mmCIF file of C-alpha atoms in Angstrom:
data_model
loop_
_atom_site.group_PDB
_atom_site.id
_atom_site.type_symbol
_atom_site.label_atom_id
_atom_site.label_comp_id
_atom_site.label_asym_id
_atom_site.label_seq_id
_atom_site.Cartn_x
_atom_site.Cartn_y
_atom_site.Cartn_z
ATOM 1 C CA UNK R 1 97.480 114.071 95.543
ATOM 2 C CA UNK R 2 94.055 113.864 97.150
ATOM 3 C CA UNK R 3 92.485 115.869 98.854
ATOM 4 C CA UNK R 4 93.617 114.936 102.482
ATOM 5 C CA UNK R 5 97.231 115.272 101.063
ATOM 6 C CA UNK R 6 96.701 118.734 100.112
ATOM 7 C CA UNK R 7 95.256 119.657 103.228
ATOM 8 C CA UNK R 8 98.589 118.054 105.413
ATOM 9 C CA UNK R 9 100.597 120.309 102.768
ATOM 10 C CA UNK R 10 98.930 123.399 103.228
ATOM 11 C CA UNK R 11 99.266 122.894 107.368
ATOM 12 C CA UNK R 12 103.052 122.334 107.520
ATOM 13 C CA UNK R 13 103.827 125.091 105.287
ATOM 14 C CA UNK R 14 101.749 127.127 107.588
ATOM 15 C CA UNK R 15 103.337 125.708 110.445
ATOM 16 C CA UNK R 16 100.060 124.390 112.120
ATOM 17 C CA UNK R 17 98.731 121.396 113.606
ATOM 18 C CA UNK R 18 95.756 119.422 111.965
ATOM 19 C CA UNK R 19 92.433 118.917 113.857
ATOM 20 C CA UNK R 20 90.020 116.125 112.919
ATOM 21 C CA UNK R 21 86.423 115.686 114.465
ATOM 22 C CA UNK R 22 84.495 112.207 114.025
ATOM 23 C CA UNK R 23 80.585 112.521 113.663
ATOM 24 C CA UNK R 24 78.521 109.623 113.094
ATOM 25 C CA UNK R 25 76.404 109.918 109.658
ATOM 26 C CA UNK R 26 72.822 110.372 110.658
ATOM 27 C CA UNK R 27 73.356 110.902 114.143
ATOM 28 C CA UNK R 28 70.653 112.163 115.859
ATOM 29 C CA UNK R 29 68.653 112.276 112.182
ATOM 30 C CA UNK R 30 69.870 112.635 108.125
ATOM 31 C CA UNK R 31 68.961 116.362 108.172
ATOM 32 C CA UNK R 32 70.574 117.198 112.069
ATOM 33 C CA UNK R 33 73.631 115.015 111.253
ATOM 34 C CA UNK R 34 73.738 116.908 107.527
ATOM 35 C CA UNK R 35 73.633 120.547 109.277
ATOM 36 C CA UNK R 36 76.717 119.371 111.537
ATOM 37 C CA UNK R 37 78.882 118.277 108.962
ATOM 38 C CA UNK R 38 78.372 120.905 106.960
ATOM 39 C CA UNK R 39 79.726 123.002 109.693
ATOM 40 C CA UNK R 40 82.306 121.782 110.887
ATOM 41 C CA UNK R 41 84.867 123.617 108.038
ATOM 42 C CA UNK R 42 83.516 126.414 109.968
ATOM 43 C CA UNK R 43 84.612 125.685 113.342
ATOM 44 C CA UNK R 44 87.685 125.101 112.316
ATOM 45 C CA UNK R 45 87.883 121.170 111.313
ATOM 46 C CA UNK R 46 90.649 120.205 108.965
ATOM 47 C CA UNK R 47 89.541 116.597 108.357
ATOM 48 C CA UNK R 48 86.049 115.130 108.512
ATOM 49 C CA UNK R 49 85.760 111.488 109.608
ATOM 50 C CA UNK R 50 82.141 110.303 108.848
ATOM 51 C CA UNK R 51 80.781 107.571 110.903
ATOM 52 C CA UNK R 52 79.385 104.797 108.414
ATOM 53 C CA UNK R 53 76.950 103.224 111.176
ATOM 54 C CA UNK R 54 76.761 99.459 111.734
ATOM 55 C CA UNK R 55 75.072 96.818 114.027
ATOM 56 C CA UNK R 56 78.331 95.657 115.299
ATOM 57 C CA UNK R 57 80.635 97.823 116.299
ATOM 58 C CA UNK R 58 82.806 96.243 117.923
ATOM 59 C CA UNK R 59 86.238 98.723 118.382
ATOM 60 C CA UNK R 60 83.702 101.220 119.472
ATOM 61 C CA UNK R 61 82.700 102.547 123.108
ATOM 62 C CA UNK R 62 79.166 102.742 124.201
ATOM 63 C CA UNK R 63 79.293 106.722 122.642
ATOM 64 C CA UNK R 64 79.385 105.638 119.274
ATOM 65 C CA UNK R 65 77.402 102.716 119.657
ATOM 66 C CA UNK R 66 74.427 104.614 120.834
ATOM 67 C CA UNK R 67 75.062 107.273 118.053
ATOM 68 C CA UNK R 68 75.510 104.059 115.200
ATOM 69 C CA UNK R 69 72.203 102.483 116.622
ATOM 70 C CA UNK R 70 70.301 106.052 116.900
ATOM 71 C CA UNK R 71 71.472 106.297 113.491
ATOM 72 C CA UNK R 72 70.671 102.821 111.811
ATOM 73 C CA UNK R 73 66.821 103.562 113.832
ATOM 74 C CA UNK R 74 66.536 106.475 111.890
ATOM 75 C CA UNK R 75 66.904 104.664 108.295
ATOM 76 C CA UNK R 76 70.329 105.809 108.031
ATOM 77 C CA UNK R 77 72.195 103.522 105.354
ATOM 78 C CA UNK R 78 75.191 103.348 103.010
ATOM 79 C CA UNK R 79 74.241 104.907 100.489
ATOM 80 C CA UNK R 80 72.539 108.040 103.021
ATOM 81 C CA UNK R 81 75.729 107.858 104.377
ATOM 82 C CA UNK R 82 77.165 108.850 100.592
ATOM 83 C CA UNK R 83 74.056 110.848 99.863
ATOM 84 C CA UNK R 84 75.388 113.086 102.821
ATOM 85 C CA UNK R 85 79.040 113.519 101.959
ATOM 86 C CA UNK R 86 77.453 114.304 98.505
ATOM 87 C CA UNK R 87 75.522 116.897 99.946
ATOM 88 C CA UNK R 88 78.222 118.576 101.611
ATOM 89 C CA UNK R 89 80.353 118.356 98.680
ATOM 90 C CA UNK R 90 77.411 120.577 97.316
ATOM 91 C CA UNK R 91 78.876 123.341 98.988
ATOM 92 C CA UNK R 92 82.207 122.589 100.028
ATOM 93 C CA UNK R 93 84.911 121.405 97.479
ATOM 94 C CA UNK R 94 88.087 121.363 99.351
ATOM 95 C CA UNK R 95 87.564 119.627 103.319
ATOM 96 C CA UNK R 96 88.843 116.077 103.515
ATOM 97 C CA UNK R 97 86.234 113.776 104.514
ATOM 98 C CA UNK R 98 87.852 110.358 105.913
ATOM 99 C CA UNK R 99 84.731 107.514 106.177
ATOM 100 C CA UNK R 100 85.198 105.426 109.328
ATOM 101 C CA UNK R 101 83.697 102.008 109.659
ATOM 102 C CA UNK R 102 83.642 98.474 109.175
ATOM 103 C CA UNK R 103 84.045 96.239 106.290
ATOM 104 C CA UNK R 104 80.588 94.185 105.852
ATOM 105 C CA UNK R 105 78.785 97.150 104.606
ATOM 106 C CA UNK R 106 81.317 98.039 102.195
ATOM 107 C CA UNK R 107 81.483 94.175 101.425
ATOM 108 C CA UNK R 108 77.677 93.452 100.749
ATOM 109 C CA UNK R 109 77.282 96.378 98.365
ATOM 110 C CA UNK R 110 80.840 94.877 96.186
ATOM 111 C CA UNK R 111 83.729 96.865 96.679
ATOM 112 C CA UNK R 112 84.009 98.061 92.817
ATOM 113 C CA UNK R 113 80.527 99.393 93.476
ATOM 114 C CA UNK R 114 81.592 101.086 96.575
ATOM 115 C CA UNK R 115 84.371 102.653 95.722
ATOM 116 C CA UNK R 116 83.329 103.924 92.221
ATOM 117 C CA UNK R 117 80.128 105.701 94.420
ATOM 118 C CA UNK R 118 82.433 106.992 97.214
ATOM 119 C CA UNK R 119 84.873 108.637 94.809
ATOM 120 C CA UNK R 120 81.673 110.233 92.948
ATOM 121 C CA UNK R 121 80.883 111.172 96.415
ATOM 122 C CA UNK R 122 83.329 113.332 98.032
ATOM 123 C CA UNK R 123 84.899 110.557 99.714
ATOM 124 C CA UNK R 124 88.756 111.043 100.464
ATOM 125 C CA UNK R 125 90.025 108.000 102.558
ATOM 126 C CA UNK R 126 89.097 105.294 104.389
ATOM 127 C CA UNK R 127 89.469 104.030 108.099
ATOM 128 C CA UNK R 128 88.019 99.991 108.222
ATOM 129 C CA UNK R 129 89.054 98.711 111.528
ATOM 130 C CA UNK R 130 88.369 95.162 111.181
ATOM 131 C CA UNK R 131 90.546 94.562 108.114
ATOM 132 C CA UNK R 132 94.203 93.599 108.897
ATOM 133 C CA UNK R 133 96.970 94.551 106.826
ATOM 134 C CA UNK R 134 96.894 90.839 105.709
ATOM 135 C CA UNK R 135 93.620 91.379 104.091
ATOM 136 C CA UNK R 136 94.843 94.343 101.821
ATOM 137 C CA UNK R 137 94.114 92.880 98.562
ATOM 138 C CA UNK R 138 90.593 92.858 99.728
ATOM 139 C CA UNK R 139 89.890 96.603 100.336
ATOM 140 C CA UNK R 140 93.023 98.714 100.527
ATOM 141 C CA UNK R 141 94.808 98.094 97.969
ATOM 142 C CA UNK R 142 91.618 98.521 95.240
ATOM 143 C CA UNK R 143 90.886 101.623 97.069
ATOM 144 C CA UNK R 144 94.643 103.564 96.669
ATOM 145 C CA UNK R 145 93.743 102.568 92.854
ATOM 146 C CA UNK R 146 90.498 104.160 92.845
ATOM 147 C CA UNK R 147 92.216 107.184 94.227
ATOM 148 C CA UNK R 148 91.122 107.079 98.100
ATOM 149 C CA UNK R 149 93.566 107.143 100.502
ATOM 150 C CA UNK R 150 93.363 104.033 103.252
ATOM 151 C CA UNK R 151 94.665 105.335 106.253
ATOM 152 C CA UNK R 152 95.667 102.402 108.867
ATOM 153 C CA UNK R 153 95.487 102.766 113.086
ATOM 154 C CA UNK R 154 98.301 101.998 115.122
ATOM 155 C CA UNK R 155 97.912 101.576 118.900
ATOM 156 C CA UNK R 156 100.446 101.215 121.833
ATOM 157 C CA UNK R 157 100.891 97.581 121.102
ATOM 158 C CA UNK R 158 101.809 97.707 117.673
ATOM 159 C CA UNK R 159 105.554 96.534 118.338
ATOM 160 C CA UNK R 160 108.508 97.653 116.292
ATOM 161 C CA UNK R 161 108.294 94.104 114.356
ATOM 162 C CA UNK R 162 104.127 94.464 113.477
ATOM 163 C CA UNK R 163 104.759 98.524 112.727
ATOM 164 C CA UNK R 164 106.151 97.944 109.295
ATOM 165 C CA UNK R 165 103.435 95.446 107.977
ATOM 166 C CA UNK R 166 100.878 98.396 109.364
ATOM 167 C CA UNK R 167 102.311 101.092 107.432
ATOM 168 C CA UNK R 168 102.944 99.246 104.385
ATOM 169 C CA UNK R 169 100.207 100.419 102.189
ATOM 170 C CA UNK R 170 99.014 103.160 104.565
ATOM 171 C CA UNK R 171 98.532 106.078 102.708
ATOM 172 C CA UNK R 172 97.202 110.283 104.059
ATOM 173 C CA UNK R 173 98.277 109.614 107.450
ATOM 174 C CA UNK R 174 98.678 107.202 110.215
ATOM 175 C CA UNK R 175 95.819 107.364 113.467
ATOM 176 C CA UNK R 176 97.797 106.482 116.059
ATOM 177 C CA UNK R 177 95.231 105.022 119.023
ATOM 178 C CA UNK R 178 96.992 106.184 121.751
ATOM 179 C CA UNK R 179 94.888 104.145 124.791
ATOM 180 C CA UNK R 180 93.876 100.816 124.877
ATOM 181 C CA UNK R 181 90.609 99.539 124.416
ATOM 182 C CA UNK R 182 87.478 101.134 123.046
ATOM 183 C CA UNK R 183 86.812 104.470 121.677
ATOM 184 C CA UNK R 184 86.265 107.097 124.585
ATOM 185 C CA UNK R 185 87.106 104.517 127.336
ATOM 186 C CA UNK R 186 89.728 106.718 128.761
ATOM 187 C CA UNK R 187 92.166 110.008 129.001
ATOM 188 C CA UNK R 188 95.152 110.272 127.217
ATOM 189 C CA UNK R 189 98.369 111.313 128.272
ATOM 190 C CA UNK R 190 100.963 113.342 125.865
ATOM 191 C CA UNK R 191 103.527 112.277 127.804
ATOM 192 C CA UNK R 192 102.555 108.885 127.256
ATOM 193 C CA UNK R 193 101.913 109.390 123.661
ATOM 194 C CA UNK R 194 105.143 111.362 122.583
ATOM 195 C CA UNK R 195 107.678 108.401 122.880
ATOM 196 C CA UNK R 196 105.185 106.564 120.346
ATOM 197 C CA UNK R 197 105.107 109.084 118.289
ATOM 198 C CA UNK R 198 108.990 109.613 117.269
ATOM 199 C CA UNK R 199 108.954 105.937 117.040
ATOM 200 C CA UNK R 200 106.255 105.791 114.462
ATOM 201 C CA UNK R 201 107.536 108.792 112.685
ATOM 202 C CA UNK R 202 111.251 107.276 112.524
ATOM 203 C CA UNK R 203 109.538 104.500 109.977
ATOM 204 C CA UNK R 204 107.370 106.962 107.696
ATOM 205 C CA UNK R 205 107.297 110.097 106.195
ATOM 206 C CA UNK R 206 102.872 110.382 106.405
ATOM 207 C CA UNK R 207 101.746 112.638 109.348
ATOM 208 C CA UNK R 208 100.909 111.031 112.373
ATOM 209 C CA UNK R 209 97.517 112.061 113.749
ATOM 210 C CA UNK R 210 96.611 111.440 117.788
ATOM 211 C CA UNK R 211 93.135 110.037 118.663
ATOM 212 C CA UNK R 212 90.939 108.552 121.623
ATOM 213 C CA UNK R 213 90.917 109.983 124.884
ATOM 214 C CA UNK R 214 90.906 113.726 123.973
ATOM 215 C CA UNK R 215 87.983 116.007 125.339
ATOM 216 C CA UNK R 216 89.400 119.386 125.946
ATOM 217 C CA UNK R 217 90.871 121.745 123.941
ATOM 218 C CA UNK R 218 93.906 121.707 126.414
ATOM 219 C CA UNK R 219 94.142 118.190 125.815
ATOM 220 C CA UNK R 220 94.073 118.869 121.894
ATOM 221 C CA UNK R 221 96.466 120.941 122.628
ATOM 222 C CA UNK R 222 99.046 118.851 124.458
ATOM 223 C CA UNK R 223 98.337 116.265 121.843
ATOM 224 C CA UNK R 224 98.918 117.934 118.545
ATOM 225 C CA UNK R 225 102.016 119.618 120.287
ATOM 226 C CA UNK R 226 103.292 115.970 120.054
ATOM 227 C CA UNK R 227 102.342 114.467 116.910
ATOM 228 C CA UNK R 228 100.856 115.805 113.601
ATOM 229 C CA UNK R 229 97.273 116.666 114.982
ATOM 230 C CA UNK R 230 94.919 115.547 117.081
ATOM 231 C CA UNK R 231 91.470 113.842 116.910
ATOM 232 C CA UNK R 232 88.672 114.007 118.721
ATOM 233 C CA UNK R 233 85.283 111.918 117.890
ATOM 234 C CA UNK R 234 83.399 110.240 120.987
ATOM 235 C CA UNK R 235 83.047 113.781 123.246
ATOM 236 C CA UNK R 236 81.828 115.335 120.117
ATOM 237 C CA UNK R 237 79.170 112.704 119.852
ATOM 238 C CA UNK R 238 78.454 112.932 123.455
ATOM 239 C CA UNK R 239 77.068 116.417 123.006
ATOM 240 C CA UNK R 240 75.344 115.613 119.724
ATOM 241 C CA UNK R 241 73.743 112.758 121.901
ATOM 242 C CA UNK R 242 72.561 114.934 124.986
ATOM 243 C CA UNK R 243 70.746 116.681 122.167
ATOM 244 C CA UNK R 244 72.070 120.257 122.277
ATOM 245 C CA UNK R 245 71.547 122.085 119.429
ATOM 246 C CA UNK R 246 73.946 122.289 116.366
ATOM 247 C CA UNK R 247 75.488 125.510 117.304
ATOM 248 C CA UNK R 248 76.293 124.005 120.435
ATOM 249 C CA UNK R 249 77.791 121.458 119.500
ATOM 250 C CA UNK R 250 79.939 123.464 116.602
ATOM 251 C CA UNK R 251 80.656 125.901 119.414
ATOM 252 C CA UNK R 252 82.114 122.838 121.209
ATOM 253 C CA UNK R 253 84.092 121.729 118.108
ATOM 254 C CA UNK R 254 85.543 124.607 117.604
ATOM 255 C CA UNK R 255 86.942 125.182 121.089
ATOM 256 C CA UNK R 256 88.821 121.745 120.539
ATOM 257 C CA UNK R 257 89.567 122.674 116.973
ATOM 258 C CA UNK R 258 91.087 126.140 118.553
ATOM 259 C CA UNK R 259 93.248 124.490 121.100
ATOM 260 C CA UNK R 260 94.909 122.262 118.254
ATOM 261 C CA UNK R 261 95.665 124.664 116.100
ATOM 262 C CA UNK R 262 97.489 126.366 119.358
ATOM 263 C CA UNK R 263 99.937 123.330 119.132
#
């Protein structure tokens, strides 16, 4: 059980939706980006995903492009991106934190390496959108032996015949993409979303999690009222990047993080 598992546990026996905010690491700075994180538990996220930043990012919108390259200008690396989580773990023993990025990073430090420092560090699961399921052996499957969770995305044209081969060795829940295209490229609709939802949920027994699209609380509302939680990353980083200050922005959080737990 990790510690992302707990956390799904303790939410259905309450009988309460999850909420999960993305923050880039080092976004606007190490020490800004550090004070953010650390609270978010406060503002009512269940799930952290950290942002590992990268010079190609090429799922992302221009939101968290601009927040990866403010980040990578401001020295912000791999291992700050661990140094962080290990940071917050300094003071908080029990939130999930989910990193989110891309595999060359991860690759060019040696994926032993990397996953015996991201354990040490606090790290929970992983979300690396440019490795297929055919490339398991590669990342995902060395990572669910090291203990990490490798949670997979599914979007609205993952088919009933490609489904299976993305939840194979998913593991702490499914992030179900429910727009097409990049990250905060559009609005969601539940309506949309909730047919998707029963059909992914028909195939596995992991909690289904709603992302992309989502900038209100009433739409994390509507969201988690269909699925297993809700996600919301690129608005958050919008107000990070008009530079209002950290209680701002965790004021912001948890208004979304209030309307999901409404669901």
């Amino acid at each position: 059980m990790t510690r992302i598992d707990d956390t799904f546990a303790r939410l259905q026996s309450e009988g309460r939706k999850a909420f999960v905010a993305y923050v880039m690491a080092g976004d606007p700075d190490y020490d800004r980006s550090l004070e953010i994180v650390k609270g978010l538990p406060g503002a009512g996220v269940d799930i952290i995903e950290l942002g590992l930043p990268f010079t190609d990012p090429m799922a992302d919108g221009p939101t968290i492009q601009l927040a990866g390259q403010r980040a990578l200008e401001g020295g912000m690396t791999l291992q700050k991106t661990l140094d962080l989580a290990r940071a917050f773990r300094e003071t908080d023993s029990t939130t999930p934190i989910v990193m989110m990025g891309y595999y060359n990073p991860i690759y060019s430090r040696g994926v032993d390496t990397f996953l015996r420092d991201a354990a040490e560090a606090g790290i929970d699961g992983l979300i690396v959108v440019d490795l297929p399921p055919e490339e398991d052996d590669e990342l995902c499957i060395p990572a669910q032996k090291a203990g990490l969770n490798f949670i997979r995305l599914a979007t609205p044209t993952t088919d009933d015949k490609r489904l299976p081969k993305v939840l194979e060795n998913t593991s702490g829940f499914v992030y179900y993409v429910s727009i097409t295209g990049i990250t905060g490229s559009a609005e969601a609709q539940a309506g949309d979303v909730a047919p998707e939802i029963t059909r992914i949920k028909a195939s596995t027994d992991l909690p289904v999690i709603v992302g992309f699209g989502i900038r209100t609380p009433e739409a994390a509302e509507s969201m988690a009222a269909v699925a297993d939680g809700a996600v919301v990353g690129s608005a958050i980083v919008g107000k990070i990047a008009e530079g209002r200050p950290a209680a701002e922005v965790l004021d912001y959080v948890a208004s979304l993080a209030a309307g999901a737990h409404r669901a």
